[in-house]
PDB file of N, CA and C in Angstrom:
ATOM      1  N   UNK A   1     100.321 104.578  73.556  1.00 58.00           N
ATOM      2  CA  UNK A   1      99.246 103.758  73.035  1.00 58.00           C
ATOM      3  C   UNK A   1      98.636 104.455  71.819  1.00 58.00           C
ATOM      4  N   UNK A   2      98.429 103.700  70.760  1.00 62.00           N
ATOM      5  CA  UNK A   2      97.850 104.224  69.527  1.00 62.00           C
ATOM      6  C   UNK A   2      96.385 104.608  69.763  1.00 62.00           C
ATOM      7  N   UNK A   3      96.057 105.874  69.580  1.00 64.00           N
ATOM      8  CA  UNK A   3      94.707 106.350  69.862  1.00 64.00           C
ATOM      9  C   UNK A   3      93.677 105.885  68.844  1.00 64.00           C
ATOM     10  N   UNK A   4      94.111 105.399  67.693  1.00 81.00           N
ATOM     11  CA  UNK A   4      93.171 104.944  66.653  1.00 81.00           C
ATOM     12  C   UNK A   4      92.911 103.435  66.714  1.00 81.00           C
ATOM     13  N   UNK A   5      93.616 102.736  67.588  1.00 89.00           N
ATOM     14  CA  UNK A   5      93.415 101.307  67.756  1.00 89.00           C
ATOM     15  C   UNK A   5      92.015 101.062  68.311  1.00 89.00           C
ATOM     16  N   UNK A   6      91.320 100.093  67.751  1.00 96.00           N
ATOM     17  CA  UNK A   6      89.981  99.740  68.227  1.00 96.00           C
ATOM     18  C   UNK A   6      90.097  98.555  69.183  1.00 96.00           C
ATOM     19  N   UNK A   7      89.543  98.702  70.353  1.00 96.00           N
ATOM     20  CA  UNK A   7      89.548  97.658  71.366  1.00 96.00           C
ATOM     21  C   UNK A   7      88.186  96.988  71.403  1.00 96.00           C
ATOM     22  N   UNK A   8      88.171  95.676  71.514  1.00 97.00           N
ATOM     23  CA  UNK A   8      86.925  94.933  71.578  1.00 97.00           C
ATOM     24  C   UNK A   8      87.092  93.723  72.491  1.00 97.00           C
ATOM     25  N   UNK A   9      85.993  93.201  72.977  1.00 96.00           N
ATOM     26  CA  UNK A   9      86.056  92.014  73.830  1.00 96.00           C
ATOM     27  C   UNK A   9      86.314  90.786  72.960  1.00 96.00           C
ATOM     28  N   UNK A  10      86.972  89.804  73.547  1.00 95.00           N
ATOM     29  CA  UNK A  10      87.202  88.560  72.818  1.00 95.00           C
ATOM     30  C   UNK A  10      85.899  87.775  72.778  1.00 95.00           C
ATOM     31  N   UNK A  11      85.680  86.997  71.711  1.00 93.00           N
ATOM     32  CA  UNK A  11      84.404  86.287  71.546  1.00 93.00           C
ATOM     33  C   UNK A  11      84.105  85.281  72.660  1.00 93.00           C
ATOM     34  N   UNK A  12      85.128  84.748  73.304  1.00 93.00           N
ATOM     35  CA  UNK A  12      84.930  83.729  74.326  1.00 93.00           C
ATOM     36  C   UNK A  12      84.472  84.290  75.669  1.00 93.00           C
ATOM     37  N   UNK A  13      84.519  85.590  75.833  1.00 96.00           N
ATOM     38  CA  UNK A  13      84.186  86.225  77.106  1.00 96.00           C
ATOM     39  C   UNK A  13      82.678  86.436  77.216  1.00 96.00           C
ATOM     40  N   UNK A  14      82.141  86.075  78.378  1.00 96.00           N
ATOM     41  CA  UNK A  14      80.731  86.346  78.671  1.00 96.00           C
ATOM     42  C   UNK A  14      80.685  87.447  79.721  1.00 96.00           C
ATOM     43  N   UNK A  15      79.790  88.400  79.543  1.00 96.00           N
ATOM     44  CA  UNK A  15      79.669  89.506  80.488  1.00 96.00           C
ATOM     45  C   UNK A  15      78.207  89.756  80.814  1.00 96.00           C
ATOM     46  N   UNK A  16      77.960  90.121  82.062  1.00 97.00           N
ATOM     47  CA  UNK A  16      76.619  90.463  82.525  1.00 97.00           C
ATOM     48  C   UNK A  16      76.680  91.828  83.180  1.00 97.00           C
ATOM     49  N   UNK A  17      75.805  92.712  82.738  1.00 96.00           N
ATOM     50  CA  UNK A  17      75.754  94.054  83.309  1.00 96.00           C
ATOM     51  C   UNK A  17      74.807  94.075  84.501  1.00 96.00           C
ATOM     52  N   UNK A  18      75.313  94.573  85.623  1.00 95.00           N
ATOM     53  CA  UNK A  18      74.528  94.777  86.833  1.00 95.00           C
ATOM     54  C   UNK A  18      74.408  96.277  87.061  1.00 95.00           C
ATOM     55  N   UNK A  19      73.568  96.726  87.989  1.00 93.00           N
ATOM     56  CA  UNK A  19      73.405  98.170  88.183  1.00 93.00           C
ATOM     57  C   UNK A  19      74.705  98.928  88.463  1.00 93.00           C
ATOM     58  N   UNK A  20      75.611  98.354  89.248  1.00 94.00           N
ATOM     59  CA  UNK A  20      76.834  99.073  89.606  1.00 94.00           C
ATOM     60  C   UNK A  20      78.108  98.351  89.197  1.00 94.00           C
ATOM     61  N   UNK A  21      77.986  97.305  88.385  1.00 97.00           N
ATOM     62  CA  UNK A  21      79.169  96.524  88.009  1.00 97.00           C
ATOM     63  C   UNK A  21      78.910  95.749  86.731  1.00 97.00           C
ATOM     64  N   UNK A  22      79.987  95.223  86.184  1.00 98.00           N
ATOM     65  CA  UNK A  22      79.920  94.263  85.088  1.00 98.00           C
ATOM     66  C   UNK A  22      80.677  93.036  85.570  1.00 98.00           C
ATOM     67  N   UNK A  23      80.052  91.865  85.449  1.00 98.00           N
ATOM     68  CA  UNK A  23      80.703  90.626  85.833  1.00 98.00           C
ATOM     69  C   UNK A  23      81.103  89.907  84.550  1.00 98.00           C
ATOM     70  N   UNK A  24      82.374  89.517  84.484  1.00 97.00           N
ATOM     71  CA  UNK A  24      82.934  88.902  83.283  1.00 97.00           C
ATOM     72  C   UNK A  24      83.407  87.500  83.632  1.00 97.00           C
ATOM     73  N   UNK A  25      83.147  86.569  82.733  1.00 97.00           N
ATOM     74  CA  UNK A  25      83.615  85.198  82.875  1.00 97.00           C
ATOM     75  C   UNK A  25      84.416  84.848  81.634  1.00 97.00           C
ATOM     76  N   UNK A  26      85.702  84.482  81.834  1.00 94.00           N
ATOM     77  CA  UNK A  26      86.513  84.124  80.672  1.00 94.00           C
ATOM     78  C   UNK A  26      86.355  82.648  80.350  1.00 94.00           C
ATOM     79  N   UNK A  27      86.950  82.205  79.258  1.00 91.00           N
ATOM     80  CA  UNK A  27      86.768  80.832  78.809  1.00 91.00           C
ATOM     81  C   UNK A  27      87.348  79.799  79.764  1.00 91.00           C
ATOM     82  N   UNK A  28      88.251  80.207  80.644  1.00 93.00           N
ATOM     83  CA  UNK A  28      88.831  79.296  81.625  1.00 93.00           C
ATOM     84  C   UNK A  28      88.060  79.254  82.934  1.00 93.00           C
ATOM     85  N   UNK A  29      86.982  80.026  83.023  1.00 94.00           N
ATOM     86  CA  UNK A  29      86.160  80.043  84.227  1.00 94.00           C
ATOM     87  C   UNK A  29      86.553  81.105  85.243  1.00 94.00           C
ATOM     88  N   UNK A  30      87.539  81.930  84.903  1.00 96.00           N
ATOM     89  CA  UNK A  30      87.953  83.020  85.794  1.00 96.00           C
ATOM     90  C   UNK A  30      86.896  84.125  85.748  1.00 96.00           C
ATOM     91  N   UNK A  31      86.518  84.646  86.937  1.00 97.00           N
ATOM     92  CA  UNK A  31      85.491  85.674  87.002  1.00 97.00           C
ATOM     93  C   UNK A  31      86.108  86.998  87.448  1.00 97.00           C
ATOM     94  N   UNK A  32      85.643  88.072  86.840  1.00 97.00           N
ATOM     95  CA  UNK A  32      86.098  89.425  87.154  1.00 97.00           C
ATOM     96  C   UNK A  32      84.870  90.293  87.397  1.00 97.00           C
ATOM     97  N   UNK A  33      84.980  91.216  88.342  1.00 98.00           N
ATOM     98  CA  UNK A  33      83.920  92.182  88.577  1.00 98.00           C
ATOM     99  C   UNK A  33      84.496  93.569  88.360  1.00 98.00           C
ATOM    100  N   UNK A  34      83.907  94.305  87.437  1.00 98.00           N
ATOM    101  CA  UNK A  34      84.373  95.645  87.092  1.00 98.00           C
ATOM    102  C   UNK A  34      83.388  96.678  87.612  1.00 98.00           C
ATOM    103  N   UNK A  35      83.920  97.725  88.212  1.00 97.00           N
ATOM    104  CA  UNK A  35      83.074  98.828  88.661  1.00 97.00           C
ATOM    105  C   UNK A  35      83.780 100.141  88.333  1.00 97.00           C
ATOM    106  N   UNK A  36      83.093 101.233  88.538  1.00 96.00           N
ATOM    107  CA  UNK A  36      83.674 102.557  88.309  1.00 96.00           C
ATOM    108  C   UNK A  36      84.140 102.757  86.881  1.00 96.00           C
ATOM    109  N   UNK A  37      85.374 103.248  86.742  1.00 95.00           N
ATOM    110  CA  UNK A  37      85.930 103.544  85.419  1.00 95.00           C
ATOM    111  C   UNK A  37      86.026 102.278  84.577  1.00 95.00           C
ATOM    112  N   UNK A  38      86.441 101.171  85.183  1.00 97.00           N
ATOM    113  CA  UNK A  38      86.561  99.916  84.431  1.00 97.00           C
ATOM    114  C   UNK A  38      85.222  99.507  83.840  1.00 97.00           C
ATOM    115  N   UNK A  39      84.154  99.657  84.602  1.00 97.00           N
ATOM    116  CA  UNK A  39      82.807  99.345  84.110  1.00 97.00           C
ATOM    117  C   UNK A  39      82.444 100.252  82.934  1.00 97.00           C
ATOM    118  N   UNK A  40      82.707 101.543  83.074  1.00 97.00           N
ATOM    119  CA  UNK A  40      82.394 102.500  82.015  1.00 97.00           C
ATOM    120  C   UNK A  40      83.142 102.167  80.730  1.00 97.00           C
ATOM    121  N   UNK A  41      84.413 101.804  80.862  1.00 97.00           N
ATOM    122  CA  UNK A  41      85.211 101.443  79.693  1.00 97.00           C
ATOM    123  C   UNK A  41      84.645 100.195  79.043  1.00 97.00           C
ATOM    124  N   UNK A  42      84.377  99.163  79.832  1.00 98.00           N
ATOM    125  CA  UNK A  42      83.872  97.902  79.284  1.00 98.00           C
ATOM    126  C   UNK A  42      82.569  98.117  78.512  1.00 98.00           C
ATOM    127  N   UNK A  43      81.676  98.914  79.081  1.00 97.00           N
ATOM    128  CA  UNK A  43      80.378  99.139  78.438  1.00 97.00           C
ATOM    129  C   UNK A  43      80.482  99.981  77.174  1.00 97.00           C
ATOM    130  N   UNK A  44      81.567 100.727  77.022  1.00 97.00           N
ATOM    131  CA  UNK A  44      81.763 101.561  75.828  1.00 97.00           C
ATOM    132  C   UNK A  44      82.411 100.787  74.675  1.00 97.00           C
ATOM    133  N   UNK A  45      82.872  99.580  74.936  1.00 97.00           N
ATOM    134  CA  UNK A  45      83.529  98.771  73.893  1.00 97.00           C
ATOM    135  C   UNK A  45      82.528  98.251  72.880  1.00 97.00           C
ATOM    136  N   UNK A  46      82.923  98.065  71.625  1.00 97.00           N
ATOM    137  CA  UNK A  46      84.221  98.337  71.030  1.00 97.00           C
ATOM    138  C   UNK A  46      84.398  99.836  70.775  1.00 97.00           C
ATOM    139  N   UNK A  47      85.630 100.287  70.954  1.00 97.00           N
ATOM    140  CA  UNK A  47      85.918 101.712  70.789  1.00 97.00           C
ATOM    141  C   UNK A  47      87.422 101.952  70.748  1.00 97.00           C
ATOM    142  N   UNK A  48      87.777 103.155  70.294  1.00 96.00           N
ATOM    143  CA  UNK A  48      89.179 103.565  70.334  1.00 96.00           C
ATOM    144  C   UNK A  48      89.414 104.355  71.624  1.00 96.00           C
ATOM    145  N   UNK A  49      90.665 104.713  71.896  1.00 95.00           N
ATOM    146  CA  UNK A  49      91.015 105.395  73.132  1.00 95.00           C
ATOM    147  C   UNK A  49      90.299 106.738  73.264  1.00 95.00           C
ATOM    148  N   UNK A  50      90.151 107.448  72.170  1.00 95.00           N
ATOM    149  CA  UNK A  50      89.473 108.747  72.202  1.00 95.00           C
ATOM    150  C   UNK A  50      88.019 108.596  72.654  1.00 95.00           C
ATOM    151  N   UNK A  51      87.323 107.613  72.110  1.00 96.00           N
ATOM    152  CA  UNK A  51      85.930 107.367  72.470  1.00 96.00           C
ATOM    153  C   UNK A  51      85.814 106.916  73.924  1.00 96.00           C
ATOM    154  N   UNK A  52      86.721 106.044  74.343  1.00 97.00           N
ATOM    155  CA  UNK A  52      86.716 105.566  75.728  1.00 97.00           C
ATOM    156  C   UNK A  52      86.993 106.711  76.696  1.00 97.00           C
ATOM    157  N   UNK A  53      87.915 107.587  76.335  1.00 97.00           N
ATOM    158  CA  UNK A  53      88.230 108.743  77.179  1.00 97.00           C
ATOM    159  C   UNK A  53      87.012 109.654  77.312  1.00 97.00           C
ATOM    160  N   UNK A  54      86.323 109.891  76.219  1.00 96.00           N
ATOM    161  CA  UNK A  54      85.119 110.727  76.255  1.00 96.00           C
ATOM    162  C   UNK A  54      84.055 110.109  77.158  1.00 96.00           C
ATOM    163  N   UNK A  55      83.889 108.787  77.089  1.00 96.00           N
ATOM    164  CA  UNK A  55      82.902 108.101  77.931  1.00 96.00           C
ATOM    165  C   UNK A  55      83.248 108.246  79.407  1.00 96.00           C
ATOM    166  N   UNK A  56      84.507 108.105  79.734  1.00 97.00           N
ATOM    167  CA  UNK A  56      84.939 108.190  81.135  1.00 97.00           C
ATOM    168  C   UNK A  56      84.848 109.618  81.663  1.00 97.00           C
ATOM    169  N   UNK A  57      85.333 110.584  80.889  1.00 97.00           N
ATOM    170  CA  UNK A  57      85.311 111.969  81.371  1.00 97.00           C
ATOM    171  C   UNK A  57      83.892 112.522  81.464  1.00 97.00           C
ATOM    172  N   UNK A  58      82.958 111.955  80.701  1.00 96.00           N
ATOM    173  CA  UNK A  58      81.557 112.379  80.794  1.00 96.00           C
ATOM    174  C   UNK A  58      80.901 111.865  82.078  1.00 96.00           C
ATOM    175  N   UNK A  59      81.377 110.731  82.583  1.00 96.00           N
ATOM    176  CA  UNK A  59      80.751 110.115  83.759  1.00 96.00           C
ATOM    177  C   UNK A  59      81.460 110.425  85.071  1.00 96.00           C
ATOM    178  N   UNK A  60      82.737 110.760  84.998  1.00 96.00           N
ATOM    179  CA  UNK A  60      83.538 110.957  86.208  1.00 96.00           C
ATOM    180  C   UNK A  60      84.260 112.302  86.149  1.00 96.00           C
ATOM    181  N   UNK A  61      84.519 112.867  87.304  1.00 95.00           N
ATOM    182  CA  UNK A  61      85.254 114.127  87.383  1.00 95.00           C
ATOM    183  C   UNK A  61      86.739 113.822  87.326  1.00 95.00           C
ATOM    184  N   UNK A  62      87.240 113.677  86.110  1.00 95.00           N
ATOM    185  CA  UNK A  62      88.643 113.338  85.892  1.00 95.00           C
ATOM    186  C   UNK A  62      89.106 114.030  84.621  1.00 95.00           C
ATOM    187  N   UNK A  63      90.347 114.466  84.614  1.00 96.00           N
ATOM    188  CA  UNK A  63      90.905 115.104  83.437  1.00 96.00           C
ATOM    189  C   UNK A  63      91.232 114.099  82.350  1.00 96.00           C
ATOM    190  N   UNK A  64      91.421 114.590  81.151  1.00 96.00           N
ATOM    191  CA  UNK A  64      91.685 113.739  79.990  1.00 96.00           C
ATOM    192  C   UNK A  64      92.961 112.924  80.188  1.00 96.00           C
ATOM    193  N   UNK A  65      94.040 113.540  80.638  1.00 96.00           N
ATOM    194  CA  UNK A  65      95.305 112.817  80.797  1.00 96.00           C
ATOM    195  C   UNK A  65      95.197 111.718  81.837  1.00 96.00           C
ATOM    196  N   UNK A  66      94.562 112.001  82.960  1.00 96.00           N
ATOM    197  CA  UNK A  66      94.393 110.994  84.009  1.00 96.00           C
ATOM    198  C   UNK A  66      93.495 109.866  83.512  1.00 96.00           C
ATOM    199  N   UNK A  67      92.430 110.226  82.801  1.00 97.00           N
ATOM    200  CA  UNK A  67      91.522 109.208  82.262  1.00 97.00           C
ATOM    201  C   UNK A  67      92.261 108.311  81.278  1.00 97.00           C
ATOM    202  N   UNK A  68      93.033 108.899  80.378  1.00 96.00           N
ATOM    203  CA  UNK A  68      93.759 108.096  79.395  1.00 96.00           C
ATOM    204  C   UNK A  68      94.779 107.174  80.047  1.00 96.00           C
ATOM    205  N   UNK A  69      95.422 107.634  81.102  1.00 96.00           N
ATOM    206  CA  UNK A  69      96.388 106.798  81.810  1.00 96.00           C
ATOM    207  C   UNK A  69      95.691 105.601  82.447  1.00 96.00           C
ATOM    208  N   UNK A  70      94.557 105.844  83.108  1.00 96.00           N
ATOM    209  CA  UNK A  70      93.798 104.757  83.735  1.00 96.00           C
ATOM    210  C   UNK A  70      93.253 103.789  82.694  1.00 96.00           C
ATOM    211  N   UNK A  71      92.712 104.334  81.616  1.00 97.00           N
ATOM    212  CA  UNK A  71      92.136 103.501  80.553  1.00 97.00           C
ATOM    213  C   UNK A  71      93.222 102.655  79.901  1.00 97.00           C
ATOM    214  N   UNK A  72      94.353 103.254  79.613  1.00 95.00           N
ATOM    215  CA  UNK A  72      95.455 102.519  78.985  1.00 95.00           C
ATOM    216  C   UNK A  72      95.914 101.363  79.868  1.00 95.00           C
ATOM    217  N   UNK A  73      96.032 101.611  81.165  1.00 96.00           N
ATOM    218  CA  UNK A  73      96.433 100.546  82.094  1.00 96.00           C
ATOM    219  C   UNK A  73      95.391  99.428  82.107  1.00 96.00           C
ATOM    220  N   UNK A  74      94.123  99.798  82.127  1.00 97.00           N
ATOM    221  CA  UNK A  74      93.046  98.807  82.117  1.00 97.00           C
ATOM    222  C   UNK A  74      93.069  97.986  80.829  1.00 97.00           C
ATOM    223  N   UNK A  75      93.188  98.651  79.692  1.00 97.00           N
ATOM    224  CA  UNK A  75      93.209  97.947  78.407  1.00 97.00           C
ATOM    225  C   UNK A  75      94.390  96.978  78.328  1.00 97.00           C
ATOM    226  N   UNK A  76      95.532  97.416  78.798  1.00 96.00           N
ATOM    227  CA  UNK A  76      96.719  96.572  78.792  1.00 96.00           C
ATOM    228  C   UNK A  76      96.516  95.325  79.654  1.00 96.00           C
ATOM    229  N   UNK A  77      95.999  95.515  80.853  1.00 96.00           N
ATOM    230  CA  UNK A  77      95.772  94.381  81.752  1.00 96.00           C
ATOM    231  C   UNK A  77      94.745  93.405  81.183  1.00 96.00           C
ATOM    232  N   UNK A  78      93.653  93.930  80.657  1.00 97.00           N
ATOM    233  CA  UNK A  78      92.612  93.060  80.121  1.00 97.00           C
ATOM    234  C   UNK A  78      93.089  92.317  78.863  1.00 97.00           C
ATOM    235  N   UNK A  79      93.948  92.959  78.078  1.00 96.00           N
ATOM    236  CA  UNK A  79      94.523  92.297  76.909  1.00 96.00           C
ATOM    237  C   UNK A  79      95.453  91.171  77.344  1.00 96.00           C
ATOM    238  N   UNK A  80      96.268  91.421  78.344  1.00 96.00           N
ATOM    239  CA  UNK A  80      97.168  90.386  78.862  1.00 96.00           C
ATOM    240  C   UNK A  80      96.383  89.193  79.417  1.00 96.00           C
ATOM    241  N   UNK A  81      95.214  89.443  79.961  1.00 95.00           N
ATOM    242  CA  UNK A  81      94.387  88.373  80.512  1.00 95.00           C
ATOM    243  C   UNK A  81      93.558  87.667  79.432  1.00 95.00           C
ATOM    244  N   UNK A  82      93.648  88.150  78.199  1.00 94.00           N
ATOM    245  CA  UNK A  82      92.924  87.534  77.092  1.00 94.00           C
ATOM    246  C   UNK A  82      91.466  87.930  76.988  1.00 94.00           C
ATOM    247  N   UNK A  83      91.082  89.023  77.627  1.00 97.00           N
ATOM    248  CA  UNK A  83      89.687  89.463  77.621  1.00 97.00           C
ATOM    249  C   UNK A  83      89.394  90.479  76.524  1.00 97.00           C
ATOM    250  N   UNK A  84      90.429  91.149  76.034  1.00 97.00           N
ATOM    251  CA  UNK A  84      90.280  92.162  74.988  1.00 97.00           C
ATOM    252  C   UNK A  84      91.247  91.879  73.842  1.00 97.00           C
ATOM    253  N   UNK A  85      90.856  92.339  72.664  1.00 96.00           N
ATOM    254  CA  UNK A  85      91.740  92.315  71.514  1.00 96.00           C
ATOM    255  C   UNK A  85      91.768  93.711  70.913  1.00 96.00           C
ATOM    256  N   UNK A  86      92.768  93.957  70.091  1.00 94.00           N
ATOM    257  CA  UNK A  86      92.884  95.262  69.430  1.00 94.00           C
ATOM    258  C   UNK A  86      93.048  95.068  67.949  1.00 94.00           C
ATOM    259  N   UNK A  87      92.556  96.038  67.191  1.00 91.00           N
ATOM    260  CA  UNK A  87      92.703  96.010  65.742  1.00 91.00           C
ATOM    261  C   UNK A  87      92.833  97.427  65.244  1.00 91.00           C
ATOM    262  N   UNK A  88      93.242  97.550  64.008  1.00 78.00           N
ATOM    263  CA  UNK A  88      93.313  98.862  63.408  1.00 78.00           C
ATOM    264  C   UNK A  88      94.694  99.311  63.216  1.00 78.00           C
TER     265      UNK A  88
END
């Protein structure tokens, strides 16, 4: 994954931040609830992989490589679902 790519939410997505989660509603009415690392990543957007990794490793006891692997998987899944876009 290109570390300089900027990830951002798609304009059609609505999100609400709760104390321990983020609830997302896509344009088709599908709802997602993000917690833990996924929540931290979502709240750090828009950002590149380096910035997202720093946000996750600051909040959780996880190494850089493990964090990047989890973040990359999350970004890929959310992009496939049409919730995120990438540029750069």
